[in-house]
């Protein structure tokens, strides 16, 4: 998948996450669906970053390496926010605890904002959605 196709998929995924966050969070299904969409978004984000970095001649092979290299390239405003997102992704994908799900759900608007900001940076760098 090319960088442009990744950007299309990422833009669509971010829109779907934003949509899920607009629903009533008192419904457990909404929380679960939003977390699932977040997991999908973070996966697409780091894989898109990997391709964008490679286009710049920068090698990064893991999510953490991609985040660190993107921060070094000034594509990310705050590396700790991104490392927190990776931590949340790892927590949600390896176990399910309702209290943890609610806690992570409360951070999703901030995570979404960071991913949307990066998406705009990548578009400004010449990506085509």
PDB file of C-alpha atoms in Angstrom:
ATOM      1  CA  UNK A   1       0.000   0.000   0.000  1.00  0.00           C
ATOM      2  CA  UNK A   2       1.448   3.380  -1.000  1.00  0.00           C
ATOM      3  CA  UNK A   3       1.760   6.342   1.346  1.00  0.00           C
ATOM      4  CA  UNK A   4      -1.153   8.068  -0.407  1.00  0.00           C
ATOM      5  CA  UNK A   5      -3.383   5.019   0.067  1.00  0.00           C
ATOM      6  CA  UNK A   6      -2.295   4.825   3.697  1.00  0.00           C
ATOM      7  CA  UNK A   7      -3.303   8.466   4.147  1.00  0.00           C
ATOM      8  CA  UNK A   8      -6.735   7.791   2.666  1.00  0.00           C
ATOM      9  CA  UNK A   9      -7.231   4.838   5.003  1.00  0.00           C
ATOM     10  CA  UNK A  10      -5.900   6.803   7.980  1.00  0.00           C
ATOM     11  CA  UNK A  11      -8.173   9.766   7.275  1.00  0.00           C
ATOM     12  CA  UNK A  12     -11.176   7.447   7.072  1.00  0.00           C
ATOM     13  CA  UNK A  13     -10.191   5.639  10.273  1.00  0.00           C
ATOM     14  CA  UNK A  14      -9.736   8.918  12.160  1.00  0.00           C
ATOM     15  CA  UNK A  15     -13.174  10.059  10.999  1.00  0.00           C
ATOM     16  CA  UNK A  16     -14.681   6.799  12.250  1.00  0.00           C
ATOM     17  CA  UNK A  17     -12.980   7.206  15.639  1.00  0.00           C
ATOM     18  CA  UNK A  18     -14.279  10.772  15.883  1.00  0.00           C
ATOM     19  CA  UNK A  19     -17.750   9.486  15.005  1.00  0.00           C
ATOM     20  CA  UNK A  20     -17.659   6.829  17.732  1.00  0.00           C
ATOM     21  CA  UNK A  21     -16.593   9.419  20.309  1.00  0.00           C
ATOM     22  CA  UNK A  22     -19.718  11.450  19.534  1.00  0.00           C
ATOM     23  CA  UNK A  23     -21.997   8.740  20.951  1.00  0.00           C
ATOM     24  CA  UNK A  24     -23.159   8.268  24.548  1.00  0.00           C
ATOM     25  CA  UNK A  25     -20.265   6.770  26.507  1.00  0.00           C
ATOM     26  CA  UNK A  26     -22.617   5.367  29.145  1.00  0.00           C
ATOM     27  CA  UNK A  27     -23.217   2.513  26.726  1.00  0.00           C
ATOM     28  CA  UNK A  28     -20.467  -0.136  27.123  1.00  0.00           C
ATOM     29  CA  UNK A  29     -20.701  -0.967  23.424  1.00  0.00           C
ATOM     30  CA  UNK A  30     -19.718   2.619  22.557  1.00  0.00           C
ATOM     31  CA  UNK A  31     -16.662   2.445  24.819  1.00  0.00           C
ATOM     32  CA  UNK A  32     -15.620  -0.909  23.368  1.00  0.00           C
ATOM     33  CA  UNK A  33     -16.173   0.211  19.768  1.00  0.00           C
ATOM     34  CA  UNK A  34     -14.249   3.430  20.336  1.00  0.00           C
ATOM     35  CA  UNK A  35     -11.310   1.547  21.821  1.00  0.00           C
ATOM     36  CA  UNK A  36     -11.346  -0.871  18.882  1.00  0.00           C
ATOM     37  CA  UNK A  37     -11.313   2.042  16.459  1.00  0.00           C
ATOM     38  CA  UNK A  38      -8.465   3.638  18.427  1.00  0.00           C
ATOM     39  CA  UNK A  39      -6.448   0.416  18.131  1.00  0.00           C
ATOM     40  CA  UNK A  40      -7.046   0.401  14.387  1.00  0.00           C
ATOM     41  CA  UNK A  41      -6.067   4.084  14.102  1.00  0.00           C
ATOM     42  CA  UNK A  42      -2.826   3.724  16.041  1.00  0.00           C
ATOM     43  CA  UNK A  43      -1.824   0.741  13.881  1.00  0.00           C
ATOM     44  CA  UNK A  44      -2.525   2.657  10.677  1.00  0.00           C
ATOM     45  CA  UNK A  45      -0.759   5.713  12.083  1.00  0.00           C
ATOM     46  CA  UNK A  46       2.534   4.017  12.846  1.00  0.00           C
ATOM     47  CA  UNK A  47       2.506   2.097   9.566  1.00  0.00           C
ATOM     48  CA  UNK A  48       1.829   5.333   7.675  1.00  0.00           C
ATOM     49  CA  UNK A  49       4.624   7.004   9.634  1.00  0.00           C
ATOM     50  CA  UNK A  50       6.963   4.168   8.689  1.00  0.00           C
ATOM     51  CA  UNK A  51       6.272   4.803   4.992  1.00  0.00           C
ATOM     52  CA  UNK A  52       6.557   8.581   5.335  1.00  0.00           C
ATOM     53  CA  UNK A  53       9.852   8.249   7.192  1.00  0.00           C
ATOM     54  CA  UNK A  54      11.167   5.780   4.602  1.00  0.00           C
ATOM     55  CA  UNK A  55      10.324   8.313   1.880  1.00  0.00           C
ATOM     56  CA  UNK A  56      12.653  10.702   3.738  1.00  0.00           C
ATOM     57  CA  UNK A  57      15.384   8.058   3.950  1.00  0.00           C
ATOM     58  CA  UNK A  58      14.770   7.365   7.644  1.00  0.00           C
ATOM     59  CA  UNK A  59      14.546   3.747   8.748  1.00  0.00           C
ATOM     60  CA  UNK A  60      12.167   2.874  11.573  1.00  0.00           C
ATOM     61  CA  UNK A  61      10.748  -0.604  12.014  1.00  0.00           C
ATOM     62  CA  UNK A  62       8.716  -0.601  15.216  1.00  0.00           C
ATOM     63  CA  UNK A  63       5.929   1.656  16.455  1.00  0.00           C
ATOM     64  CA  UNK A  64       8.223   3.155  19.109  1.00  0.00           C
ATOM     65  CA  UNK A  65      11.011   3.793  16.577  1.00  0.00           C
ATOM     66  CA  UNK A  66       8.530   5.442  14.210  1.00  0.00           C
ATOM     67  CA  UNK A  67       7.254   7.740  16.957  1.00  0.00           C
ATOM     68  CA  UNK A  68      10.780   8.656  18.068  1.00  0.00           C
ATOM     69  CA  UNK A  69      11.954   9.358  14.524  1.00  0.00           C
ATOM     70  CA  UNK A  70       8.821  11.380  13.727  1.00  0.00           C
ATOM     71  CA  UNK A  71       9.396  13.430  16.879  1.00  0.00           C
ATOM     72  CA  UNK A  72      13.041  13.982  15.893  1.00  0.00           C
ATOM     73  CA  UNK A  73      11.812  15.150  12.466  1.00  0.00           C
ATOM     74  CA  UNK A  74       9.464  17.620  14.237  1.00  0.00           C
ATOM     75  CA  UNK A  75       6.360  15.921  12.889  1.00  0.00           C
ATOM     76  CA  UNK A  76       5.056  15.288  16.424  1.00  0.00           C
ATOM     77  CA  UNK A  77       4.598  18.004  19.029  1.00  0.00           C
ATOM     78  CA  UNK A  78       4.950  15.826  22.130  1.00  0.00           C
ATOM     79  CA  UNK A  79       6.624  12.427  22.083  1.00  0.00           C
ATOM     80  CA  UNK A  80       5.251  11.494  25.522  1.00  0.00           C
ATOM     81  CA  UNK A  81       1.680  11.752  24.204  1.00  0.00           C
ATOM     82  CA  UNK A  82       2.548   9.237  21.493  1.00  0.00           C
ATOM     83  CA  UNK A  83       4.304   6.886  23.860  1.00  0.00           C
ATOM     84  CA  UNK A  84       1.205   7.061  26.075  1.00  0.00           C
ATOM     85  CA  UNK A  85      -0.911   6.108  23.066  1.00  0.00           C
ATOM     86  CA  UNK A  86       1.284   3.086  22.402  1.00  0.00           C
ATOM     87  CA  UNK A  87       1.001   2.096  26.048  1.00  0.00           C
ATOM     88  CA  UNK A  88      -2.794   2.399  25.897  1.00  0.00           C
ATOM     89  CA  UNK A  89      -2.874   0.350  22.683  1.00  0.00           C
ATOM     90  CA  UNK A  90      -0.790  -2.372  24.318  1.00  0.00           C
ATOM     91  CA  UNK A  91      -2.980  -2.404  27.421  1.00  0.00           C
ATOM     92  CA  UNK A  92      -6.212  -2.684  25.450  1.00  0.00           C
ATOM     93  CA  UNK A  93      -5.022  -5.302  23.016  1.00  0.00           C
ATOM     94  CA  UNK A  94      -3.690  -7.751  25.604  1.00  0.00           C
ATOM     95  CA  UNK A  95      -6.392  -7.790  28.255  1.00  0.00           C
ATOM     96  CA  UNK A  96      -9.897  -6.532  28.948  1.00  0.00           C
ATOM     97  CA  UNK A  97     -10.764  -4.868  32.201  1.00  0.00           C
ATOM     98  CA  UNK A  98     -13.803  -2.637  32.287  1.00  0.00           C
ATOM     99  CA  UNK A  99     -12.253  -0.047  34.614  1.00  0.00           C
ATOM    100  CA  UNK A 100      -9.177   0.174  32.390  1.00  0.00           C
ATOM    101  CA  UNK A 101     -11.368   0.475  29.293  1.00  0.00           C
ATOM    102  CA  UNK A 102     -13.233   3.436  30.811  1.00  0.00           C
ATOM    103  CA  UNK A 103      -9.945   5.066  31.819  1.00  0.00           C
ATOM    104  CA  UNK A 104      -8.460   4.669  28.343  1.00  0.00           C
ATOM    105  CA  UNK A 105     -11.706   5.825  26.737  1.00  0.00           C
ATOM    106  CA  UNK A 106     -11.376   9.088  28.671  1.00  0.00           C
ATOM    107  CA  UNK A 107      -8.012   9.692  26.953  1.00  0.00           C
ATOM    108  CA  UNK A 108      -9.262   8.977  23.431  1.00  0.00           C
ATOM    109  CA  UNK A 109     -10.238  12.573  22.562  1.00  0.00           C
ATOM    110  CA  UNK A 110      -6.661  13.686  23.252  1.00  0.00           C
ATOM    111  CA  UNK A 111      -5.249  10.725  21.341  1.00  0.00           C
ATOM    112  CA  UNK A 112      -7.537  11.536  18.416  1.00  0.00           C
ATOM    113  CA  UNK A 113      -6.419  15.181  18.409  1.00  0.00           C
ATOM    114  CA  UNK A 114      -2.755  14.133  18.290  1.00  0.00           C
ATOM    115  CA  UNK A 115      -3.386  11.702  15.428  1.00  0.00           C
ATOM    116  CA  UNK A 116      -5.395  14.316  13.506  1.00  0.00           C
ATOM    117  CA  UNK A 117      -2.556  16.805  13.956  1.00  0.00           C
ATOM    118  CA  UNK A 118      -0.019  14.324  12.578  1.00  0.00           C
ATOM    119  CA  UNK A 119      -2.378  13.520   9.702  1.00  0.00           C
ATOM    120  CA  UNK A 120      -2.408  17.222   8.780  1.00  0.00           C
ATOM    121  CA  UNK A 121       1.404  17.359   8.980  1.00  0.00           C
ATOM    122  CA  UNK A 122       1.684  14.400   6.622  1.00  0.00           C
ATOM    123  CA  UNK A 123      -0.788  15.958   4.187  1.00  0.00           C
ATOM    124  CA  UNK A 124       1.155  19.237   4.280  1.00  0.00           C
ATOM    125  CA  UNK A 125       4.345  17.316   3.473  1.00  0.00           C
ATOM    126  CA  UNK A 126       2.832  16.332   0.156  1.00  0.00           C
ATOM    127  CA  UNK A 127       0.665  13.328   0.890  1.00  0.00           C
ATOM    128  CA  UNK A 128      -2.553  12.993  -1.085  1.00  0.00           C
ATOM    129  CA  UNK A 129      -5.618  11.674   0.727  1.00  0.00           C
TER     130      UNK A 129
END
